[in-house]
mmCIF file of C-alpha atoms (C1' of nucleotides) in Angstrom:
data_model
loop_
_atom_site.group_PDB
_atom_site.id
_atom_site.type_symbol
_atom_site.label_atom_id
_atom_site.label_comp_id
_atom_site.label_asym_id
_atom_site.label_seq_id
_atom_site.Cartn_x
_atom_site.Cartn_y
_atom_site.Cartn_z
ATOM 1 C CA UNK N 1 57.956 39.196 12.963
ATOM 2 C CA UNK N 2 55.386 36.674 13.148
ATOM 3 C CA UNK N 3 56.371 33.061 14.231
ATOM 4 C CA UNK N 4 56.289 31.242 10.662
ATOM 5 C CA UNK N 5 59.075 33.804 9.999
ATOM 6 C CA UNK N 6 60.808 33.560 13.096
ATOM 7 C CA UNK N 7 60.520 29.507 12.382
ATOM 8 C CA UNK N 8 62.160 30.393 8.944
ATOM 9 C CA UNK N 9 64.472 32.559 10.046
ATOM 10 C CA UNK N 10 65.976 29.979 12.883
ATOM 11 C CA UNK N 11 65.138 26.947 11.521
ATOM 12 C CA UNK N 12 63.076 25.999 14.571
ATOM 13 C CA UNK N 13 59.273 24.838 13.713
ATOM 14 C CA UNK N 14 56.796 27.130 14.660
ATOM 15 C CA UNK N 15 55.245 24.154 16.333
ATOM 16 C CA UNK N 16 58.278 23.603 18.276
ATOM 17 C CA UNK N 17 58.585 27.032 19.509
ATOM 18 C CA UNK N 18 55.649 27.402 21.013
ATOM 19 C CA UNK N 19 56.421 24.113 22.822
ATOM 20 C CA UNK N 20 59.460 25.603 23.884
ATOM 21 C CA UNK N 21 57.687 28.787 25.382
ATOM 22 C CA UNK N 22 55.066 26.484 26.834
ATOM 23 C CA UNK N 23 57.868 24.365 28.973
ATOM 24 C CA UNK N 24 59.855 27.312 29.915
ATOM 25 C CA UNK N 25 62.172 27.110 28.142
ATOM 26 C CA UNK N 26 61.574 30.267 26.479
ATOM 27 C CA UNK N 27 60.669 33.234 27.485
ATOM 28 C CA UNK N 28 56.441 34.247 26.058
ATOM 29 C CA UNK N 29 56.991 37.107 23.713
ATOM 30 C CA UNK N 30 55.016 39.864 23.532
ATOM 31 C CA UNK N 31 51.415 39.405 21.192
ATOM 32 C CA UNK N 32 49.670 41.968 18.720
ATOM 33 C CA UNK N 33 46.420 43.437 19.596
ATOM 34 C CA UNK N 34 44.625 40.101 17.847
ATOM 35 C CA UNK N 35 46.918 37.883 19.758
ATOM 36 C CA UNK N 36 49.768 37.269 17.432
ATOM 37 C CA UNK N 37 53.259 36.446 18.878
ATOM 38 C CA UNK N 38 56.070 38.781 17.539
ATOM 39 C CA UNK N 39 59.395 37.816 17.743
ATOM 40 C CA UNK N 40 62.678 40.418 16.905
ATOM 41 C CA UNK N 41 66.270 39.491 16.468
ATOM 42 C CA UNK N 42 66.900 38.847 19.569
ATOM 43 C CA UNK N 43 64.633 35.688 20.080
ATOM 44 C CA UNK N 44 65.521 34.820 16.221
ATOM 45 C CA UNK N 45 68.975 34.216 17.822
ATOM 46 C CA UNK N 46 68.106 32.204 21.006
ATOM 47 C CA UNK N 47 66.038 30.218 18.915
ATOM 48 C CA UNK N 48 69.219 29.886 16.581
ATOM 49 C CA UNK N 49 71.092 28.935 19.607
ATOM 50 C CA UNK N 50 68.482 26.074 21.118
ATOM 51 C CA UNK N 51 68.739 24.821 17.322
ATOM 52 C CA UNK N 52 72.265 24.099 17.345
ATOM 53 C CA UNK N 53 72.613 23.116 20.414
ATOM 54 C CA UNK N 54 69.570 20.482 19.902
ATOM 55 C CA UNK N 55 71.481 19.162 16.824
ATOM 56 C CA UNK N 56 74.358 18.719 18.940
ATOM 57 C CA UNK N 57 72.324 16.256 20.978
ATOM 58 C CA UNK N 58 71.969 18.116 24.280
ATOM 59 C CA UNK N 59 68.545 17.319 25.638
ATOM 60 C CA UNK N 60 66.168 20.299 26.008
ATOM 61 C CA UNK N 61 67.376 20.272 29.928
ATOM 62 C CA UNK N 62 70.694 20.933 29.455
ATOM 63 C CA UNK N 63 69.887 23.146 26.250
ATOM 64 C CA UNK N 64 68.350 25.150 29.166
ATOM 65 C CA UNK N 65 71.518 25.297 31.028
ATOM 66 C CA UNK N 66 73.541 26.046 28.513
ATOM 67 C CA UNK N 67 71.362 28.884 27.434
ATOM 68 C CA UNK N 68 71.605 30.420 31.016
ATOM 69 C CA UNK N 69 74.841 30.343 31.215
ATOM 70 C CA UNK N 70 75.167 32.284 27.752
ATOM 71 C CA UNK N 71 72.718 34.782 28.866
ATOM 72 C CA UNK N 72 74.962 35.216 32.210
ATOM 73 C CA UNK N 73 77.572 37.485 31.561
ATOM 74 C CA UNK N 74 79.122 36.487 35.199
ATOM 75 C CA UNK N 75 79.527 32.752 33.915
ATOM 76 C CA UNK N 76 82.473 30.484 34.046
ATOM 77 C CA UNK N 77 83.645 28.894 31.322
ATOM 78 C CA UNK N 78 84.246 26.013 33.247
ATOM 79 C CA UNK N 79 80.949 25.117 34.110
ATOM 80 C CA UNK N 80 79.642 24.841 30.221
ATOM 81 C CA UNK N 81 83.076 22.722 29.676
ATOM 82 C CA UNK N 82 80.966 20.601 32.317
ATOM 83 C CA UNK N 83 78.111 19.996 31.022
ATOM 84 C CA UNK N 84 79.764 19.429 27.294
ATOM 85 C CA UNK N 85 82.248 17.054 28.685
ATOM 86 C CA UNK N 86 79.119 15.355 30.536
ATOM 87 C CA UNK N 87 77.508 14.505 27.166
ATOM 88 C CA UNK N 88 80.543 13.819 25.646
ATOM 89 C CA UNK N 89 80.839 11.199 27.840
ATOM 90 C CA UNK N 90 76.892 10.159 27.415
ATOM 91 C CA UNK N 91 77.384 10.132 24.147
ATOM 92 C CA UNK N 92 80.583 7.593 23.855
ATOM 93 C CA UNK N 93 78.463 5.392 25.869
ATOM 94 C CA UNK N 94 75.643 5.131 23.400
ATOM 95 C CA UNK N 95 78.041 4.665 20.758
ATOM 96 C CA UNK N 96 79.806 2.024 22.490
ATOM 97 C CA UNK N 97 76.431 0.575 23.221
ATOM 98 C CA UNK N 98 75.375 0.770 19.259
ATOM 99 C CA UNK N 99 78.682 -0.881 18.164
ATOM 100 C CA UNK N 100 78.106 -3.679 20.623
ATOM 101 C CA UNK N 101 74.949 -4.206 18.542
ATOM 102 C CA UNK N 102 76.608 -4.067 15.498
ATOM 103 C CA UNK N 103 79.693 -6.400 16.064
ATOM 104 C CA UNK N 104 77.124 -9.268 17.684
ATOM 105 C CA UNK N 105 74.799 -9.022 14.137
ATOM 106 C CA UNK N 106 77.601 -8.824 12.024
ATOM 107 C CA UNK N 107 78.823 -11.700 13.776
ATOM 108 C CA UNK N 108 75.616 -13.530 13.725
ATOM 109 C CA UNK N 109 75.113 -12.329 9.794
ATOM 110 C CA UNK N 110 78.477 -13.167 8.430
ATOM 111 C CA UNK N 111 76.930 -17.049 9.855
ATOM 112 C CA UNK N 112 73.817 -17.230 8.109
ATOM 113 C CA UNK N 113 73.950 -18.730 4.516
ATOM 114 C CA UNK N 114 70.958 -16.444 3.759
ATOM 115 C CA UNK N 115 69.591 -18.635 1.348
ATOM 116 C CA UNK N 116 66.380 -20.835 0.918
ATOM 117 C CA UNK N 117 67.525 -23.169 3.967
ATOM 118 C CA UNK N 118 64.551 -22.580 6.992
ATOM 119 C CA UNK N 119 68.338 -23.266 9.066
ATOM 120 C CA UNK N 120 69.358 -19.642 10.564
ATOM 121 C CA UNK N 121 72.087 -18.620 13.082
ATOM 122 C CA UNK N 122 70.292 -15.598 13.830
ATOM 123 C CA UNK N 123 67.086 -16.639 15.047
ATOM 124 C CA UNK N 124 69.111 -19.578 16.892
ATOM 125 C CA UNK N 125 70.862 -16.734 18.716
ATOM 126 C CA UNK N 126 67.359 -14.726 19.399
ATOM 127 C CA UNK N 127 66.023 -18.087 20.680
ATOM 128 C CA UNK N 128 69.146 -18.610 22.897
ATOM 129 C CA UNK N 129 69.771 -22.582 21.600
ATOM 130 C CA UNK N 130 72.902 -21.630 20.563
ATOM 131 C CA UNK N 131 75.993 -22.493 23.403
ATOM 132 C CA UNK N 132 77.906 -18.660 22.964
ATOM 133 C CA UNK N 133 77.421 -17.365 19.162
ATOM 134 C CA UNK N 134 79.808 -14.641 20.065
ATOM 135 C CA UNK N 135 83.585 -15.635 20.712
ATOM 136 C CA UNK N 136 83.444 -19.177 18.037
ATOM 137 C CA UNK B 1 53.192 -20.122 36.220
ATOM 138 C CA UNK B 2 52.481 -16.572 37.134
ATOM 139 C CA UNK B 3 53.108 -13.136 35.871
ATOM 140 C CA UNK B 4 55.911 -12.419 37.825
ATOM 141 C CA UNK B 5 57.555 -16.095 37.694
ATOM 142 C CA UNK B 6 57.612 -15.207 34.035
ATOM 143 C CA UNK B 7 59.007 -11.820 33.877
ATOM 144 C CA UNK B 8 61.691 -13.441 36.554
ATOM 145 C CA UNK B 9 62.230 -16.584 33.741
ATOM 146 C CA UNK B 10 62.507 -14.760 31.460
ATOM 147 C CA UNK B 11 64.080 -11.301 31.880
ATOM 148 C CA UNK B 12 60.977 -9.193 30.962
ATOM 149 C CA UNK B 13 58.784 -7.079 33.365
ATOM 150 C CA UNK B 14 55.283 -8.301 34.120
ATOM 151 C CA UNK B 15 54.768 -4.662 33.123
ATOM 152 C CA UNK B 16 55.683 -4.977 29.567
ATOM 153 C CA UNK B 17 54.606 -8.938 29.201
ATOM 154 C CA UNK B 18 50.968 -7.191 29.122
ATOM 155 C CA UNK B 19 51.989 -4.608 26.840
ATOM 156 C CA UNK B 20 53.037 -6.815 24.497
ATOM 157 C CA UNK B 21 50.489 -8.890 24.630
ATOM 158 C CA UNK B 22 48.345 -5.877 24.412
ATOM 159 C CA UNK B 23 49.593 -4.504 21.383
ATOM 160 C CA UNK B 24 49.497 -8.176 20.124
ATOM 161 C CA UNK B 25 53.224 -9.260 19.881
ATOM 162 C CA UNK B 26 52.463 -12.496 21.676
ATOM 163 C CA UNK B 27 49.174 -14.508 22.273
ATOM 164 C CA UNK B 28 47.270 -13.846 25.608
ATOM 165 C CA UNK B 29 47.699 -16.565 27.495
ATOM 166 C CA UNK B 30 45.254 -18.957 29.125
ATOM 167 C CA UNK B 31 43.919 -17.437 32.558
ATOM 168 C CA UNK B 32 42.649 -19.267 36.253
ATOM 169 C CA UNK B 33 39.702 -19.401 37.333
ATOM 170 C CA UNK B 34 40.717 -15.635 39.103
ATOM 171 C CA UNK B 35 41.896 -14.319 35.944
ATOM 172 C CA UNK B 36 45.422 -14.752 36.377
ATOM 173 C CA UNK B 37 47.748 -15.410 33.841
ATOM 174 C CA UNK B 38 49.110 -18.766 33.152
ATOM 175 C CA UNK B 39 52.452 -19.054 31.488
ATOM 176 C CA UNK B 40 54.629 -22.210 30.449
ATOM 177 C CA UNK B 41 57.957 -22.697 29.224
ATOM 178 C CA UNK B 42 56.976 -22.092 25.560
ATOM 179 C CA UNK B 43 55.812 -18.278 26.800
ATOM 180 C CA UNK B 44 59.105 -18.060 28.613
ATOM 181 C CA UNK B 45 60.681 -19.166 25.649
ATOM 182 C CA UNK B 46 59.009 -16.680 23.585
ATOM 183 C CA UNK B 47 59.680 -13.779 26.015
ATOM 184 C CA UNK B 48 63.354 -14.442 25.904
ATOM 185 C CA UNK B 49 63.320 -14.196 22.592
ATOM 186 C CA UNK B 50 61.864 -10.754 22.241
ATOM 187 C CA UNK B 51 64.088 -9.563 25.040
ATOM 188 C CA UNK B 52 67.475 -10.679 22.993
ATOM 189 C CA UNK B 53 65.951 -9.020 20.222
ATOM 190 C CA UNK B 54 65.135 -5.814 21.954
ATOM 191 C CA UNK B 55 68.490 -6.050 23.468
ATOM 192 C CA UNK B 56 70.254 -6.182 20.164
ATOM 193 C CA UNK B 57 68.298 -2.794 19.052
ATOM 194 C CA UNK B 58 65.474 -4.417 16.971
ATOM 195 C CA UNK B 59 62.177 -2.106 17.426
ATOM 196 C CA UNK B 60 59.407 -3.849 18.525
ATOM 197 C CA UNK B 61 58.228 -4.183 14.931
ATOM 198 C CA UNK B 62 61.066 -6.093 13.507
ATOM 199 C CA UNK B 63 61.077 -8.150 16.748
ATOM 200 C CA UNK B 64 57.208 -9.221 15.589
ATOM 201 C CA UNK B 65 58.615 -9.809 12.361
ATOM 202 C CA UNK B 66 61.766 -11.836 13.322
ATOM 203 C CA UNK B 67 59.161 -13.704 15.496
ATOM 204 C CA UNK B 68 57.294 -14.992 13.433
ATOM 205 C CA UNK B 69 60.186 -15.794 10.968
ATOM 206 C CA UNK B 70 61.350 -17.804 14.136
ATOM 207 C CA UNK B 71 57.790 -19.503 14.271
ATOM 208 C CA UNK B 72 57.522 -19.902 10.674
ATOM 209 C CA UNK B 73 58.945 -23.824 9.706
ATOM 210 C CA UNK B 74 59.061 -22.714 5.920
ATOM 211 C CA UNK B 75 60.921 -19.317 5.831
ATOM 212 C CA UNK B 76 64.756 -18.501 4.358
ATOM 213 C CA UNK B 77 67.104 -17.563 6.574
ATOM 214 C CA UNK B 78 67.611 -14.806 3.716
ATOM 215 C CA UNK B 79 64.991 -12.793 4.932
ATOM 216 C CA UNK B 80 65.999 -12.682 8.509
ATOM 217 C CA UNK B 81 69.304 -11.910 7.075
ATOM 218 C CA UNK B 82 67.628 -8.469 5.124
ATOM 219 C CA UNK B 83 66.342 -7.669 8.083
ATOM 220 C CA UNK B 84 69.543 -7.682 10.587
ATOM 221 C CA UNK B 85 71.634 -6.354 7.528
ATOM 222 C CA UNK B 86 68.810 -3.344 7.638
ATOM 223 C CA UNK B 87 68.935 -2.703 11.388
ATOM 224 C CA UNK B 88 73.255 -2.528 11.127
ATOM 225 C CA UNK B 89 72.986 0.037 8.869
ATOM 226 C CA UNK B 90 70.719 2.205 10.601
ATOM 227 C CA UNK B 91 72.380 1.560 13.406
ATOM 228 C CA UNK B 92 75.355 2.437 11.617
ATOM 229 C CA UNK B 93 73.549 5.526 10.456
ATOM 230 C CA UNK B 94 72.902 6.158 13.722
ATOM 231 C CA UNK B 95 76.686 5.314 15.416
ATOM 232 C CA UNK B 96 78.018 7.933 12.448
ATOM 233 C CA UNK B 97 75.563 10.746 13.531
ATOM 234 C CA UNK B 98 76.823 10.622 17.348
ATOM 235 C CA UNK B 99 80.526 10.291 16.452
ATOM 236 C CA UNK B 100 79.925 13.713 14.387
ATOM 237 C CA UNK B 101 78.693 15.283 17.603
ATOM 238 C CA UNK B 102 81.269 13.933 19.837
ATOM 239 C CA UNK B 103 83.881 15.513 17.383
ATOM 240 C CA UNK B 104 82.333 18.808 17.464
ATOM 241 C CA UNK B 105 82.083 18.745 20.829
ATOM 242 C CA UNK B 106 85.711 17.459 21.595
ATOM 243 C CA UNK B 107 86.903 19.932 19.720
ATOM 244 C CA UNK B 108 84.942 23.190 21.182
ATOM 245 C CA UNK B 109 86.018 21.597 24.906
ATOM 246 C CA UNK B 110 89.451 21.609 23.515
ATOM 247 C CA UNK B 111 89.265 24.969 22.419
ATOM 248 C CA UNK B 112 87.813 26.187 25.928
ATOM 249 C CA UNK B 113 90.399 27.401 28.534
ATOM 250 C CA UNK B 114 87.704 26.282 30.912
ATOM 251 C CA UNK B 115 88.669 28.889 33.692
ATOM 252 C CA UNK B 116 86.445 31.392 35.641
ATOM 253 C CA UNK B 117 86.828 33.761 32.401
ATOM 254 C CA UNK B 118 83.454 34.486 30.843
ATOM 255 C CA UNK B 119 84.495 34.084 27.554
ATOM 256 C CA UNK B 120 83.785 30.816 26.187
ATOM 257 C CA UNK B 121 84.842 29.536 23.085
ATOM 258 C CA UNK B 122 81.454 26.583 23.307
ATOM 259 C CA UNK B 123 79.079 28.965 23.666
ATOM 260 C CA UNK B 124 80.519 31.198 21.023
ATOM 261 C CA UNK B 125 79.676 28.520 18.411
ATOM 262 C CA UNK B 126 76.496 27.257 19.876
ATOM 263 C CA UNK B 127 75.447 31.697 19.967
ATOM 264 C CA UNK B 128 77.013 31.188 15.962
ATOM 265 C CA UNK B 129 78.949 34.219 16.477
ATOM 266 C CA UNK B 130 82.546 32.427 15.702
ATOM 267 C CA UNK B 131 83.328 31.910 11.992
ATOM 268 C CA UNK B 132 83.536 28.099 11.375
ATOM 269 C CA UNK B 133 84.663 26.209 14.429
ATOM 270 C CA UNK B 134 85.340 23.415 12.821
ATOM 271 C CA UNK B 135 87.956 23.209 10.569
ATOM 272 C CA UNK B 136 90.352 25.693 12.019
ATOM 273 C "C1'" DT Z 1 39.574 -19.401 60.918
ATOM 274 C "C1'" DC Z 2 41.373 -14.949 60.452
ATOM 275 C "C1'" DT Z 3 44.851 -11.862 59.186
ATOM 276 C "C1'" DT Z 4 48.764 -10.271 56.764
ATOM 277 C "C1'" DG Z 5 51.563 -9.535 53.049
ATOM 278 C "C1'" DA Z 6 52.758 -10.639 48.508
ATOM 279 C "C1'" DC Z 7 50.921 -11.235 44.509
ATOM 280 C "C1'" DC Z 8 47.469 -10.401 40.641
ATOM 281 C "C1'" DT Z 9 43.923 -7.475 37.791
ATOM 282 C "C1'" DT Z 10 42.579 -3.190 35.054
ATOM 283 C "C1'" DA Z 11 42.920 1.670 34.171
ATOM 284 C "C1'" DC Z 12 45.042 5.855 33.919
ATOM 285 C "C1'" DC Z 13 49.101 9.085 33.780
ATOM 286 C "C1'" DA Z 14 53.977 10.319 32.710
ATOM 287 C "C1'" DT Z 15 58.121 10.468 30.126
ATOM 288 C "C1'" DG Z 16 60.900 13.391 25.562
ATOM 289 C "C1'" DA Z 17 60.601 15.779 21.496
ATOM 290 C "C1'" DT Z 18 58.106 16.180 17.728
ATOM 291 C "C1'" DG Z 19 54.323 16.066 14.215
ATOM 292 C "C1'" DG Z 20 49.407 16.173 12.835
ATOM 293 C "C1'" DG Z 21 45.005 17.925 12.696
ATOM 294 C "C1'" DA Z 22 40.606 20.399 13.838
ATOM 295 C "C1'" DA Z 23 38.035 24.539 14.744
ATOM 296 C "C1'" DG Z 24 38.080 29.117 14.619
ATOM 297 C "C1'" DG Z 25 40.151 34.006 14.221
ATOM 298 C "C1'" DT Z 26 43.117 37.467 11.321
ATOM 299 C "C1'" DC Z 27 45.509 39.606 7.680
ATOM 300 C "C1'" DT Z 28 46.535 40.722 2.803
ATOM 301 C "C1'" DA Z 29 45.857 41.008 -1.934
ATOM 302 C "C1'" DT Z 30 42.734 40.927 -5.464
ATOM 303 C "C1'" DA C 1 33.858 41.019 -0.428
ATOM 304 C "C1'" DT C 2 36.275 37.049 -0.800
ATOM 305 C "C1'" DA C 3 40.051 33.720 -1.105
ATOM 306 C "C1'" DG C 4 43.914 31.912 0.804
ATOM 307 C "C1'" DA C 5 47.659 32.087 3.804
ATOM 308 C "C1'" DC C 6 48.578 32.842 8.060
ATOM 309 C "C1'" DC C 7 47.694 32.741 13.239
ATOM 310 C "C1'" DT C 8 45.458 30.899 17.792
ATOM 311 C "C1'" DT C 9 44.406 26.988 21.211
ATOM 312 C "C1'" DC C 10 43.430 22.256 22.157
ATOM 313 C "C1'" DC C 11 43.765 17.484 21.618
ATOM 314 C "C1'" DC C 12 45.911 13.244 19.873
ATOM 315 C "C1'" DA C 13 49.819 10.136 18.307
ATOM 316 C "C1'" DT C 14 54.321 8.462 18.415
ATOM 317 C "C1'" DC C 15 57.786 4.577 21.150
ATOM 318 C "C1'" DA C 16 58.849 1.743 25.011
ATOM 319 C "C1'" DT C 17 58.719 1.845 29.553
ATOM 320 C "C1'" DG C 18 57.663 2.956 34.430
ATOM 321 C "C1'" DG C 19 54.550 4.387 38.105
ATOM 322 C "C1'" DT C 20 50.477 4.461 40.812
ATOM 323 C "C1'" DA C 21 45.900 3.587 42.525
ATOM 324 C "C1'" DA C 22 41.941 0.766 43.596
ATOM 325 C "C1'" DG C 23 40.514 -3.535 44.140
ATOM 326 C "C1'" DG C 24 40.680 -8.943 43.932
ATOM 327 C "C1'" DT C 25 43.334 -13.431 45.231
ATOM 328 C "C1'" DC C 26 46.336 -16.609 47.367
ATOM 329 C "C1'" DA C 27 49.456 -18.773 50.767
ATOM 330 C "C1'" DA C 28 51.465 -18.945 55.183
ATOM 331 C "C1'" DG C 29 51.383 -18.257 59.917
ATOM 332 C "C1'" DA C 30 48.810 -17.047 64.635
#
DNA sequence: TCTTGACCTTACCATGATGGGAAGGTCTAT
DNA sequence: ATAGACCTTCCCATCATGGTAAGGTCAAGA
């Protein structure tokens, strides 16, 4: 299999899996006489693995980890609990971040008149000439 | 005022006051005699601005553009308020797309015993050997 | 006055994950 | 034999930020 059809077959980008080989992340396959890579099953599934794991949101490090531990058949469970209960955690803190965002511009939206008036709520709260626009 | 009395007015590292001056978000400033850069309170003004706006999730394009809404005497507050009713809903976009993970995630760590047996109900999905994790 | 340390300048490199493209080699079907 | 679809490596760009190095400047104290 070359890699446009081991990038079809996992859903990876060819481009992206040679970055992944060239980080380490995978393992360099073995290369035709004219320098091909071939790819079997086997690698279609790590690749398959890294993919879902990626849309998950683990970074390419812990991707890594994860993928060692799958490939260790002497693994605890525990450990991958870890590192999903890790970016669980990572995770809730973004979102809390992002909804922070969201409930000071809603705020600050729900003000403006949004009409022809140069008179906006929202740039007064960017400028900081506002006393507290959150908490009226 | 210096550099560094401005990044300490006004929240933003010297390091990034030249990028965005470099990139052109905000004028370069006058300079001394030694090539230093001279800031006053309008600058500081101006950097806080930016900063709030960066803080609230706005990319450094829409900052530019809320800037010079902010600088503009004539504008509607209408289009200020297109723009911050754009950036909720990608970052509502956005807030949806991590909850989705933390849901999947929750509920493989739920599923996982999370002992020193190899088995691992996680890696099972991320390896798609289960059958629909979700939805059991 | 000289020295020291804290500041400033520019220029380059790095991040993380991905895409784009160029220049050149290879394979397959016509 | 040739066209076109693939492959190879190498370099560049993104986005916002931090770091570092080499060198110039300024203020305060000996």
């Amino acid at each position: 299999m070359n890699i446009g059809q081991a990038a079809d077959a996992s859903g990876v980008s060819a481009k992206m899996i040679r970055y992944y080989e060239q980080i380490g992340l995978i393992r360099p396959p073995s290369r035709t006489g004219s320098n091909y890579r071939v790819y079997g099953s086997d690698e279609v599934h790590i690749l398959r693995f890294i993919r879902r794991a990626r849309t998950l949101g683990f970074s390419i490090e812990e991707t890594g980890a994860l993928l060692a531990l799958w490939q260790d058949k002497t693994r605890a469970s525990a450990e991958v609990r870890d590192i999903a209960s890790e970016h669980i955690s990572a995770l809730e803190t973004k979102i809390a971040e992002l909804e922070s965002m969201v409930g000071t511009l809603k705020h600050l939206v729900h003000c403006c008149h949004g009409d022809n008036r140069p008179d906006c709520p929202i740039l007064d709260d960017l400028a900081g000439t506002t006393a507290k626009s959150k908490g009226h």
